[in-house]
CSV table of C-alpha atoms in Angstrom, one decimal:
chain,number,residue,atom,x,y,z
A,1,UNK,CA,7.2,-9.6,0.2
A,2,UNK,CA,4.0,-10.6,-2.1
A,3,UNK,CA,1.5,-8.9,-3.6
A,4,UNK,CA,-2.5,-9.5,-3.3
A,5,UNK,CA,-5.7,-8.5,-5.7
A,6,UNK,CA,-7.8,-5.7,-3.8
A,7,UNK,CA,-10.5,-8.8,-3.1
A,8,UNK,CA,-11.8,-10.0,0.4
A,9,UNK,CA,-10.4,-13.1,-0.2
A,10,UNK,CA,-6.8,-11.7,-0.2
A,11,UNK,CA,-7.4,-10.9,3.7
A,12,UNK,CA,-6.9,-14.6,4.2
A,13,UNK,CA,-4.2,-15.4,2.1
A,14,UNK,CA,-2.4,-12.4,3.5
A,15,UNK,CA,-2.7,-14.1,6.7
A,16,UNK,CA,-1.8,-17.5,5.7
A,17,UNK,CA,1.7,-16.5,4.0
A,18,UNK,CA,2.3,-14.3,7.2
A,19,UNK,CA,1.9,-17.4,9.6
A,20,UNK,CA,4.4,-19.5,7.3
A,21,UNK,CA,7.0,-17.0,7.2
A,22,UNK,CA,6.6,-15.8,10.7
A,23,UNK,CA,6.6,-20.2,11.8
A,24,UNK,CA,9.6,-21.1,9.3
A,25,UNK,CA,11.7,-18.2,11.2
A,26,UNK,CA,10.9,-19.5,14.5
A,27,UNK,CA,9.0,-16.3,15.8
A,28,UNK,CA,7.6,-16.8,19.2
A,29,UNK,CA,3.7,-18.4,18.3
A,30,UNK,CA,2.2,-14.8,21.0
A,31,UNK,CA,4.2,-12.6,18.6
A,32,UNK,CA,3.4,-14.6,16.1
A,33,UNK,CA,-0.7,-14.0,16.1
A,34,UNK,CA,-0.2,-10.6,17.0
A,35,UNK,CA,1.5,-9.7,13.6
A,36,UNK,CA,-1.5,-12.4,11.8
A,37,UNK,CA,-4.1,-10.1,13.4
A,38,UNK,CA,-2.1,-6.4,12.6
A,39,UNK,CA,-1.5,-7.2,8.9
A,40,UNK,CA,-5.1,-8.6,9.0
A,41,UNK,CA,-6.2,-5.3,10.4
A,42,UNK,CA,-4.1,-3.7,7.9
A,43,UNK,CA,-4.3,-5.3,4.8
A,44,UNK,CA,-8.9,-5.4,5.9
A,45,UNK,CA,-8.2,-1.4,6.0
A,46,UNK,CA,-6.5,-1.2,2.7
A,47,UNK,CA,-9.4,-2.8,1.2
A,48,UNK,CA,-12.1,-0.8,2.9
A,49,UNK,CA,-11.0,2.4,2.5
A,50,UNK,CA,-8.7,2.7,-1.2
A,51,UNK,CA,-9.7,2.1,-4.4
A,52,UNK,CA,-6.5,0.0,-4.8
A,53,UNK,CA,-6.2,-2.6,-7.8
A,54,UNK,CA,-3.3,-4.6,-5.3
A,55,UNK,CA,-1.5,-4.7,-2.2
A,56,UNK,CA,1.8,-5.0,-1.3
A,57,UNK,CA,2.7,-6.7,2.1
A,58,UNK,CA,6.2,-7.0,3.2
A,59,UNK,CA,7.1,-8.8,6.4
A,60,UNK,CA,10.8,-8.8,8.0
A,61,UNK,CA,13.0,-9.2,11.9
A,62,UNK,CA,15.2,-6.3,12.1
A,63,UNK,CA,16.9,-6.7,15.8
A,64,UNK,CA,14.5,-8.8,17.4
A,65,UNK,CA,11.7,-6.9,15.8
A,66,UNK,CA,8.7,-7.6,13.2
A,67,UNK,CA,8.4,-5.0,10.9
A,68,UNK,CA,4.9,-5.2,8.6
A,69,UNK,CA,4.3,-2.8,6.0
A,70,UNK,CA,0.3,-3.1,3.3
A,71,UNK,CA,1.2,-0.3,1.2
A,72,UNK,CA,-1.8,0.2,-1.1
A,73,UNK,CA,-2.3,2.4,-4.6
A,74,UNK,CA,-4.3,5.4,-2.8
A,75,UNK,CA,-3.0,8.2,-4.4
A,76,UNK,CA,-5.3,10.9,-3.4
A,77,UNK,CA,-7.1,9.2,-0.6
A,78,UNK,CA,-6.6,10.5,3.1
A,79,UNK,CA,-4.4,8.9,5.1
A,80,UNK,CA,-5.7,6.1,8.0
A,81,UNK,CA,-6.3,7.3,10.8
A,82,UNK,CA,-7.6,6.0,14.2
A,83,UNK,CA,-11.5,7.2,15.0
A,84,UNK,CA,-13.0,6.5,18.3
A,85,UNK,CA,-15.9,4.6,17.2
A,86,UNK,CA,-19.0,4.4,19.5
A,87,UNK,CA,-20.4,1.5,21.1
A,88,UNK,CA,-22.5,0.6,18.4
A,89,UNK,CA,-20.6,1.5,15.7
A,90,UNK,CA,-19.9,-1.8,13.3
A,91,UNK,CA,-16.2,-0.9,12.3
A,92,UNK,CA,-14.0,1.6,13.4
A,93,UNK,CA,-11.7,-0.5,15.6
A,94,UNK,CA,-8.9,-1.6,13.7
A,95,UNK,CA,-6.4,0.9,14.1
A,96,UNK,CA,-6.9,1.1,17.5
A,97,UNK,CA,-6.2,-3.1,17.8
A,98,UNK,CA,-3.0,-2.2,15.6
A,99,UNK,CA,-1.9,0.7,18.2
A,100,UNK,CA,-2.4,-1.6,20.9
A,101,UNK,CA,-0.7,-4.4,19.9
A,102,UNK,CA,2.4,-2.5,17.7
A,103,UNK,CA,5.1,-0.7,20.0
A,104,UNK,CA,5.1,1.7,16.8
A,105,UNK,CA,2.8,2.1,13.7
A,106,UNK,CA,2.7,5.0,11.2
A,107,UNK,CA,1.8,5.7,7.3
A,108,UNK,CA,4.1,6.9,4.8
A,109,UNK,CA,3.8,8.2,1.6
A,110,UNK,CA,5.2,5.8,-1.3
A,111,UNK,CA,8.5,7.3,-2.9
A,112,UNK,CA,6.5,7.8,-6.4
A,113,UNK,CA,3.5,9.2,-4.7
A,114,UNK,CA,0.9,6.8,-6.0
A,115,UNK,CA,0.1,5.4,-2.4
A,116,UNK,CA,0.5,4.9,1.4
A,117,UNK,CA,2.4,2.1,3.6
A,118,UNK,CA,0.9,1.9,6.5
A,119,UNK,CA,3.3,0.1,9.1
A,120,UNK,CA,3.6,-1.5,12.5
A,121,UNK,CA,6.3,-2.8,14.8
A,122,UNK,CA,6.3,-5.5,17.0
A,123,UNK,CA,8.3,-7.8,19.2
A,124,UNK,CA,9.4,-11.0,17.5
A,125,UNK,CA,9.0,-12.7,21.2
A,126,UNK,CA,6.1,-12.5,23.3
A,127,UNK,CA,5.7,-10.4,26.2
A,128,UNK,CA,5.0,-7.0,27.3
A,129,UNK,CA,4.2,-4.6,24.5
A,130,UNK,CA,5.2,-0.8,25.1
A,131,UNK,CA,3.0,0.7,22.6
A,132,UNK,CA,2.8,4.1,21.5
A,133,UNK,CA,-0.8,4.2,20.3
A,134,UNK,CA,-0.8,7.4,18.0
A,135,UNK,CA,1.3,7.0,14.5
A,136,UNK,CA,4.0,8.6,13.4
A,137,UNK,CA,3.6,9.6,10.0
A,138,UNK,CA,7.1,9.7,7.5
A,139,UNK,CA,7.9,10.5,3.5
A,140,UNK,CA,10.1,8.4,2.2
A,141,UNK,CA,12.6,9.3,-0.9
A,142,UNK,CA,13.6,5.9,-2.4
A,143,UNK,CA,11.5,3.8,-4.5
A,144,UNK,CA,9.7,0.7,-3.9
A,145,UNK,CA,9.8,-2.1,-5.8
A,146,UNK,CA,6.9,-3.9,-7.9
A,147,UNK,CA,6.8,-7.1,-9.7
A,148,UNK,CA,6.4,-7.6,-12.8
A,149,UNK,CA,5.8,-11.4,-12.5
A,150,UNK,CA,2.4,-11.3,-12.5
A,151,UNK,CA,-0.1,-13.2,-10.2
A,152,UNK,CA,0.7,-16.5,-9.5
A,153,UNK,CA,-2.1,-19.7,-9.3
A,154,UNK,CA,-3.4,-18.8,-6.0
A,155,UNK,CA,-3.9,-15.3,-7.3
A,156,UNK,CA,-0.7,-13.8,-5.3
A,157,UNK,CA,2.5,-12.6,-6.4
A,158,UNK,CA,5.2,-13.6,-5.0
A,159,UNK,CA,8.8,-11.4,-4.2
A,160,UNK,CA,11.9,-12.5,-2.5
């Protein structure tokens, strides 16, 4: 788990510390850049559409499978949502890439109300993906922990 600054720059940090977990666990390199490019998408959508100060991006195997949450600080902001953008629309597209590469994806409310996760599920091998392509959306009732360490040099913080 680590924690970003709401900057563009965080994008490809977020991306960098994904790769080196996802590498030093052995995932399968397909799976592998498919859970780069989802938290990109979703950590790129955190940024774009909250007023967030930081995010929060956790990245864990439970039975064979890649779970990545970006919960952001968007207390009163709408939840994400996929649109169906037209051809020449600049943006739009990012849920839709998460649908389709995710056999599951949803948002849920953080337990003290003062933001969203948004989630995905992948395989940790690569292969076929069954995906779902419409979110389910879940409350959760426990809390979720911060750090109180601060931002480290590269401007991250770091959780174990």
């Amino acid at each position: 788990m680590f924690a970003l600054p709401a900057a563009p720059a965080s994008v490809g940090v977020a991306r960098r510390r994904v790769r080196e977990s996802l590498t030093e666990w052995g995932v399968d390199p397909e799976a592998c850049d498919n859970a780069i490019l989802v938290t990109s998408e979703l950590v790129t959508n955190a940024l774009t559409h909250t007023a967030s100060e930081w995010i929060v991006c956790r990245v864990h195997i439970v039975e064979e499978r890649l779970h990545i949450e970006v919960e952001d600080q968007s207390r009163g902001w709408s939840l994400p949502a996929q649109r169906r953008p037209g051809p020449d629309d600049p943006g739009g597209r990012g849920l839709l890439l998460v649908g389709a590469l995710s056999s599951d994806w949803g948002v849920k409310d953080t337990a003290d109300g003062s933001g969203h996760i948004v989630w995905a599920v992948l395989p940790s091998k690569g292969g076929d993906i069954v995906s779902t392509g419409s979110p389910a959306t879940v409350t959760i009732a426990r809390p979720i922990p911060h750090s109180a360490e601060g931002p480290s040099s590269d401007g991250t913080t770091a959780h174990s």
